[in-house]
Short mmCIF file of C-alpha atoms in Angstrom, two decimals:
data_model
loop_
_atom_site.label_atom_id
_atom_site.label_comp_id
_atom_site.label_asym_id
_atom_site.label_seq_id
_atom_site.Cartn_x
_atom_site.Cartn_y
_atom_site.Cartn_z
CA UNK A 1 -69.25 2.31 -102.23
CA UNK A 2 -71.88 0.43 -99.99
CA UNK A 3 -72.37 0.88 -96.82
CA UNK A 4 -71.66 -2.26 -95.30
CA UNK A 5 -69.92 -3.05 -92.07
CA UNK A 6 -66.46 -3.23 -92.63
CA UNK A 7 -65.62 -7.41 -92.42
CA UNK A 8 -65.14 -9.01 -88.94
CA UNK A 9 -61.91 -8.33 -86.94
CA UNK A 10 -59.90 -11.58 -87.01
CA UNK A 11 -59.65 -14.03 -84.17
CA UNK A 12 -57.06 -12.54 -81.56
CA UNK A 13 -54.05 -14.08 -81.45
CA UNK A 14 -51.61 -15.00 -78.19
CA UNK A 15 -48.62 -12.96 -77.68
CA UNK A 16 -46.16 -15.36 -75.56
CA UNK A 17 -43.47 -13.27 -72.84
CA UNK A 18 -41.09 -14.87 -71.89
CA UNK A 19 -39.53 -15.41 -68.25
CA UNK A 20 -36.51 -13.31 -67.79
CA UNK A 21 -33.99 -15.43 -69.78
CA UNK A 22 -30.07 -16.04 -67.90
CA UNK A 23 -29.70 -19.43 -69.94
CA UNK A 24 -32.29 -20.00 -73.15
CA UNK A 25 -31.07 -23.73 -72.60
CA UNK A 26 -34.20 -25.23 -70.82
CA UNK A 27 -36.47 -22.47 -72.97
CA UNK A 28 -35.00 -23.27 -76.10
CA UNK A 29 -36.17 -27.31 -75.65
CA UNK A 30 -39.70 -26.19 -74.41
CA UNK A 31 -40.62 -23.70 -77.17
CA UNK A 32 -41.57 -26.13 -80.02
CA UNK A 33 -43.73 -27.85 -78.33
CA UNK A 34 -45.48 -24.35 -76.56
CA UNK A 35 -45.62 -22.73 -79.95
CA UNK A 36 -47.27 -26.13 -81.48
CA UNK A 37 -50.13 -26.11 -78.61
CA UNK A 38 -51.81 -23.10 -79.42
CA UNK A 39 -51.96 -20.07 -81.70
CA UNK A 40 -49.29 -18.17 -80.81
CA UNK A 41 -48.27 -15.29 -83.53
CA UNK A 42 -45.35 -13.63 -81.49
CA UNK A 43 -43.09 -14.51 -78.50
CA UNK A 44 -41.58 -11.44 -76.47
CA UNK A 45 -38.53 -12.62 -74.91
CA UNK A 46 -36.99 -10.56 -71.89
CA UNK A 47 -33.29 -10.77 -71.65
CA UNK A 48 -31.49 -10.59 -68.33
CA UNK A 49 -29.36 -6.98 -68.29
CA UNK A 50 -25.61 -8.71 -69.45
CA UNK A 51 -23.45 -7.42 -71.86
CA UNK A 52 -24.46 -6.90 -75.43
CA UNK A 53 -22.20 -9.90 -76.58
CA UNK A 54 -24.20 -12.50 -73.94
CA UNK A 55 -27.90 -10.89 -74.77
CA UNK A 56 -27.29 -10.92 -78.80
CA UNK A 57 -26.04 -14.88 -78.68
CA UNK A 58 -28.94 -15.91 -76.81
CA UNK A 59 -31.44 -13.92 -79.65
CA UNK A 60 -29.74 -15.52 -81.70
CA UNK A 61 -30.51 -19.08 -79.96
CA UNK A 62 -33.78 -18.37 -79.66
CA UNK A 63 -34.67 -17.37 -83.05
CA UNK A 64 -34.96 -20.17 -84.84
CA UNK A 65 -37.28 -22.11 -82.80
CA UNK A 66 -39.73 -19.29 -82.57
CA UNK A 67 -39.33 -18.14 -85.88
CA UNK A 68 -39.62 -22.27 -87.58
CA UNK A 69 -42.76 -22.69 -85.42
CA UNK A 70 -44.36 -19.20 -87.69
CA UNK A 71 -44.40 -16.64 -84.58
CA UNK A 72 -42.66 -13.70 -84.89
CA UNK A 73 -39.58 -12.95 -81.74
CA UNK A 74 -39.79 -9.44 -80.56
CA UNK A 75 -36.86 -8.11 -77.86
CA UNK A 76 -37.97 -6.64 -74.83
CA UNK A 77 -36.36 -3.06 -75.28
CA UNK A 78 -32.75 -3.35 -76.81
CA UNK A 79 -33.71 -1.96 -79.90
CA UNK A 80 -29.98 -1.89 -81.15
CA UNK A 81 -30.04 -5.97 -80.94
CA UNK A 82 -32.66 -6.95 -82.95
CA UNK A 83 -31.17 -7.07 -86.31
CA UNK A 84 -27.48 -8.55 -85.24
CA UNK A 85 -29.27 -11.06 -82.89
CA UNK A 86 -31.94 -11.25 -85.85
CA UNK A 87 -35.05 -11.19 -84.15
CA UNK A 88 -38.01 -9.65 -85.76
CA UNK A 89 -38.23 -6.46 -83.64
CA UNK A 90 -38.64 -5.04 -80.67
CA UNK A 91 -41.36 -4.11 -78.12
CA UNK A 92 -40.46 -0.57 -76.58
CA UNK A 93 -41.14 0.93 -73.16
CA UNK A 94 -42.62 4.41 -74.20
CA UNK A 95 -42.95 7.00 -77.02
CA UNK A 96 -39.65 7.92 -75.97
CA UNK A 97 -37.89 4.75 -76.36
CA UNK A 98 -40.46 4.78 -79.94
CA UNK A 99 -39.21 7.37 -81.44
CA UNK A 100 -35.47 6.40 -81.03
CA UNK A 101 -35.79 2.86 -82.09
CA UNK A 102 -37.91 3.87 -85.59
CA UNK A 103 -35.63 4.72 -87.45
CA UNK A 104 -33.33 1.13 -86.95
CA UNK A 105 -36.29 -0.80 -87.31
CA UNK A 106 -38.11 0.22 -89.67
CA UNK A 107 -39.34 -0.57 -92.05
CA UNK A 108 -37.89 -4.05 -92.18
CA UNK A 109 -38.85 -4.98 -88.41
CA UNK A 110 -42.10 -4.61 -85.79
CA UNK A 111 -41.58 -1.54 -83.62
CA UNK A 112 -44.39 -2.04 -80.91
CA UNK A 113 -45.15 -0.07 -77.80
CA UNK A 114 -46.13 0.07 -73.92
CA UNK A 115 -45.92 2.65 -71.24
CA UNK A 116 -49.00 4.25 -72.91
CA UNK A 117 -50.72 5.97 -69.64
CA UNK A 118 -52.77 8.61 -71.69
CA UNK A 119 -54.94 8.40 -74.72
CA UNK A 120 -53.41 10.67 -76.17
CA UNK A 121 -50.06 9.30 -76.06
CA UNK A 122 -51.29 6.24 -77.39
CA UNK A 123 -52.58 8.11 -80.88
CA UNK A 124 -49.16 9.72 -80.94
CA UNK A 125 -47.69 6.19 -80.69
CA UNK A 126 -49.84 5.39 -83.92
CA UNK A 127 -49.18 8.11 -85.89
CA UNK A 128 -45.34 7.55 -85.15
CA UNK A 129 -45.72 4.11 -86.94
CA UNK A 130 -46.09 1.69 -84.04
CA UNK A 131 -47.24 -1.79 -85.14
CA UNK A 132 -49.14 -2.36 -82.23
CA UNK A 133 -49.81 -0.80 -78.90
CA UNK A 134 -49.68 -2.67 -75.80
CA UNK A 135 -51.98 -1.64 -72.67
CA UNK A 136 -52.18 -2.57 -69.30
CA UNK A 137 -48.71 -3.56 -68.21
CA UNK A 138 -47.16 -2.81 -64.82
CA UNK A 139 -45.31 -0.09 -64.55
CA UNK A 140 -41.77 0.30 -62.45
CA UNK A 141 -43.70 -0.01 -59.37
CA UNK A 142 -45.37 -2.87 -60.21
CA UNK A 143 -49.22 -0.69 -60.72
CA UNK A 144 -51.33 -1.36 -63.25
CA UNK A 145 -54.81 0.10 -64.36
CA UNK A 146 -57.75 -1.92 -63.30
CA UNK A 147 -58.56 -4.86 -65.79
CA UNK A 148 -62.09 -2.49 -66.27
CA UNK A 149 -60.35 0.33 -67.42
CA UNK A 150 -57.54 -1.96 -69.33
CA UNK A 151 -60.92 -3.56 -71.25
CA UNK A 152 -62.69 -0.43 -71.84
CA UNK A 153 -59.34 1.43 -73.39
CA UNK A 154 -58.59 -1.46 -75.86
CA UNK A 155 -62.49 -1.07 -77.08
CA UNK A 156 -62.04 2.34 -77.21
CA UNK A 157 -58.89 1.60 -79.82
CA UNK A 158 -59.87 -1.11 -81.57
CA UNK A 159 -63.20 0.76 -82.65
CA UNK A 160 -61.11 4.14 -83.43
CA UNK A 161 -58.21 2.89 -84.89
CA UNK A 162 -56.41 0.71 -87.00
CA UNK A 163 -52.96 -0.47 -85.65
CA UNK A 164 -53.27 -3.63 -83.88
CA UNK A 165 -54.21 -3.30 -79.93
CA UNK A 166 -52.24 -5.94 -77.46
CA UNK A 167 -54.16 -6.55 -74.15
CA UNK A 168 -51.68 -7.53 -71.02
CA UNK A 169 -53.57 -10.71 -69.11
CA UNK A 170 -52.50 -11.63 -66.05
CA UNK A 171 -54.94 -14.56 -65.59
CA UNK A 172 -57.11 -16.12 -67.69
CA UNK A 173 -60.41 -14.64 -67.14
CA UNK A 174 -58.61 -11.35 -67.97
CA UNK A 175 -57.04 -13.08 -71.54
CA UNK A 176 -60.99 -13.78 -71.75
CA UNK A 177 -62.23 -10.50 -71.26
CA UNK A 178 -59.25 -8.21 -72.99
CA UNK A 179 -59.99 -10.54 -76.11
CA UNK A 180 -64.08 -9.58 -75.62
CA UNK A 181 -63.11 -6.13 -75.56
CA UNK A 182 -61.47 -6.20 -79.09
CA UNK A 183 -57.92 -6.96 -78.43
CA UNK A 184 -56.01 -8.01 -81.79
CA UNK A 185 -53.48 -9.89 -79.59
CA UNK A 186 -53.39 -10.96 -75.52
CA UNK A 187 -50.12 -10.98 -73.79
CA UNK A 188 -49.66 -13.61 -71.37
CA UNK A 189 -47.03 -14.71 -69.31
CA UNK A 190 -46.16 -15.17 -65.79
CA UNK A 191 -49.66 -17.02 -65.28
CA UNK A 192 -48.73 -19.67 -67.62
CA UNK A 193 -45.09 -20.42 -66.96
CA UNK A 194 -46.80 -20.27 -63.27
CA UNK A 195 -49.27 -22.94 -63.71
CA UNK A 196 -48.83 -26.09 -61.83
CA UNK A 197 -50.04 -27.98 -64.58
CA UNK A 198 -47.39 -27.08 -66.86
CA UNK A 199 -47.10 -24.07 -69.37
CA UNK A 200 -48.71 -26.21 -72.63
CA UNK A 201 -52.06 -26.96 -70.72
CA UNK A 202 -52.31 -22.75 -69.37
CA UNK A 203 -51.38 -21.78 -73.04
CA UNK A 204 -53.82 -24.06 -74.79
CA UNK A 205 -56.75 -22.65 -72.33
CA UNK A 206 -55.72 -19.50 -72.25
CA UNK A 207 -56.13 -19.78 -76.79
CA UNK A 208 -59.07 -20.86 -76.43
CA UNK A 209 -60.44 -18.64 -73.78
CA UNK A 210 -59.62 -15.51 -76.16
CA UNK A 211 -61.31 -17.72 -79.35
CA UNK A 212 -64.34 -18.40 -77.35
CA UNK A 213 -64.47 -14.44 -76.19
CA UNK A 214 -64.05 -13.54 -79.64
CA UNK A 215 -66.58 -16.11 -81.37
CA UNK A 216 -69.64 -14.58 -78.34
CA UNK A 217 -69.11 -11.02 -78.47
CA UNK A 218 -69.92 -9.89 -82.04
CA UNK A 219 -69.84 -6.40 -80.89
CA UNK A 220 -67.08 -6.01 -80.00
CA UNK A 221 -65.70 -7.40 -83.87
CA UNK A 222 -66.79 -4.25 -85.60
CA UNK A 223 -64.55 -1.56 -85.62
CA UNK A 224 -67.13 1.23 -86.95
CA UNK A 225 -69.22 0.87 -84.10
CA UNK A 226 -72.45 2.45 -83.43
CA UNK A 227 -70.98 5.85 -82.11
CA UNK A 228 -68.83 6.18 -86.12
#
């Protein structure tokens, strides 16, 4: 064995949420041409609360124009969905939620996780199985960690571990920074479907804001680290 650095950590990747979804109509027509723009490896779609009927026909809708484009659709929560709406699994609100949801997804579909306040909760969420670990979404109130302390806990994963790490940007000089930091993907959302110039130009700057952050911080691309 040499003692090389292990290779480079890919370029991060965008992770698309969705606006809270009543009628995938107008979402459905938009997608192909989002997903076309830019990079995009997975699209988190939020369902409005209906009944299970409703929110499993409108996976179902939006499937195939995620899934045609190459990204992967994830359910926000609703675990017990993602296989009859076929999606490609589900992002989960805690290792509670986690734990329950495993053993339907796995190991054919992408368990992933948020609601990770400690450090230690977030290794339990690895060794559990998740496929990724998301940090730095707002919690039921609406609070969220600094964007310092968001950066600093995704370095502090990405060097430590090896499950991907998912960066929540809620503007685009945080997409830039979470992706310096070591991010393996960078959640956007409400910033671009916000964007007066349309969602396609705010999720083609917002790719290459997190390409550029990755191409001038080689640092930040080597896992082993200085501190190994």
């Amino acid at each position: 064995m040499s003692n090389k650095s292990p290779p480079p950590r890919p370029a991060p990747r965008l992770y698309l949420a969705t606006p809270v979804v009543d009628d995938p109509a107008s979402l459905i027509a938009e997608l192909p041409g989002l997903l076309a723009s830019a990079d995009v490896a997975a699209v988190l779609v939020r369902l409005k609360e209906t009944d299970q009927r409703t929110m499993t026909s409108h996976i179902k809708a939006l499937a195939p124009p995620v899934q045609k484009a190459g990204a992967a659709l994830l359910i926000d929560g609703h675990a017990e969905l993602v296989a009859r709406g076929g999606a490609d699994g589900a992002h989960l609100p805690g290792i509670a939620a986690l734990k329950e949801a495993l053993p339907s997804l796995k190991p054919d579909r992408i368990a992933g996780v948020g609601g990770l306040t400690t450090r230690h909760h977030s290794m339990d969420a690895g060794e559990m199985g998740a496929d990724y670990v998301l940090f730095g979404e707002p919690d039921a109130k609406g609070q969220r960690p600094s964007s310092q302390a968001i950066a600093e806990r995704l370095d502090w994963w990405a060097e430590l571990f090896e499950p991907p790490c998912v960066g929540f940007a809620t503007s685009l000089e945080e997409a830039y920074d979470f992706a310096a930091s070591g991010a393996d993907f960078v959640l956007v959302g409400e910033f671009i479907w916000a964007d007066p110039r349309g969602p396609k130009a705010a999720l083609v700057e917002a790719d290459a804001a997190i390409k550029k952050a990755h191409a001038t911080a080689p640092a930040s691309q080597n896992p082993a680290g200085e501190h190994g």
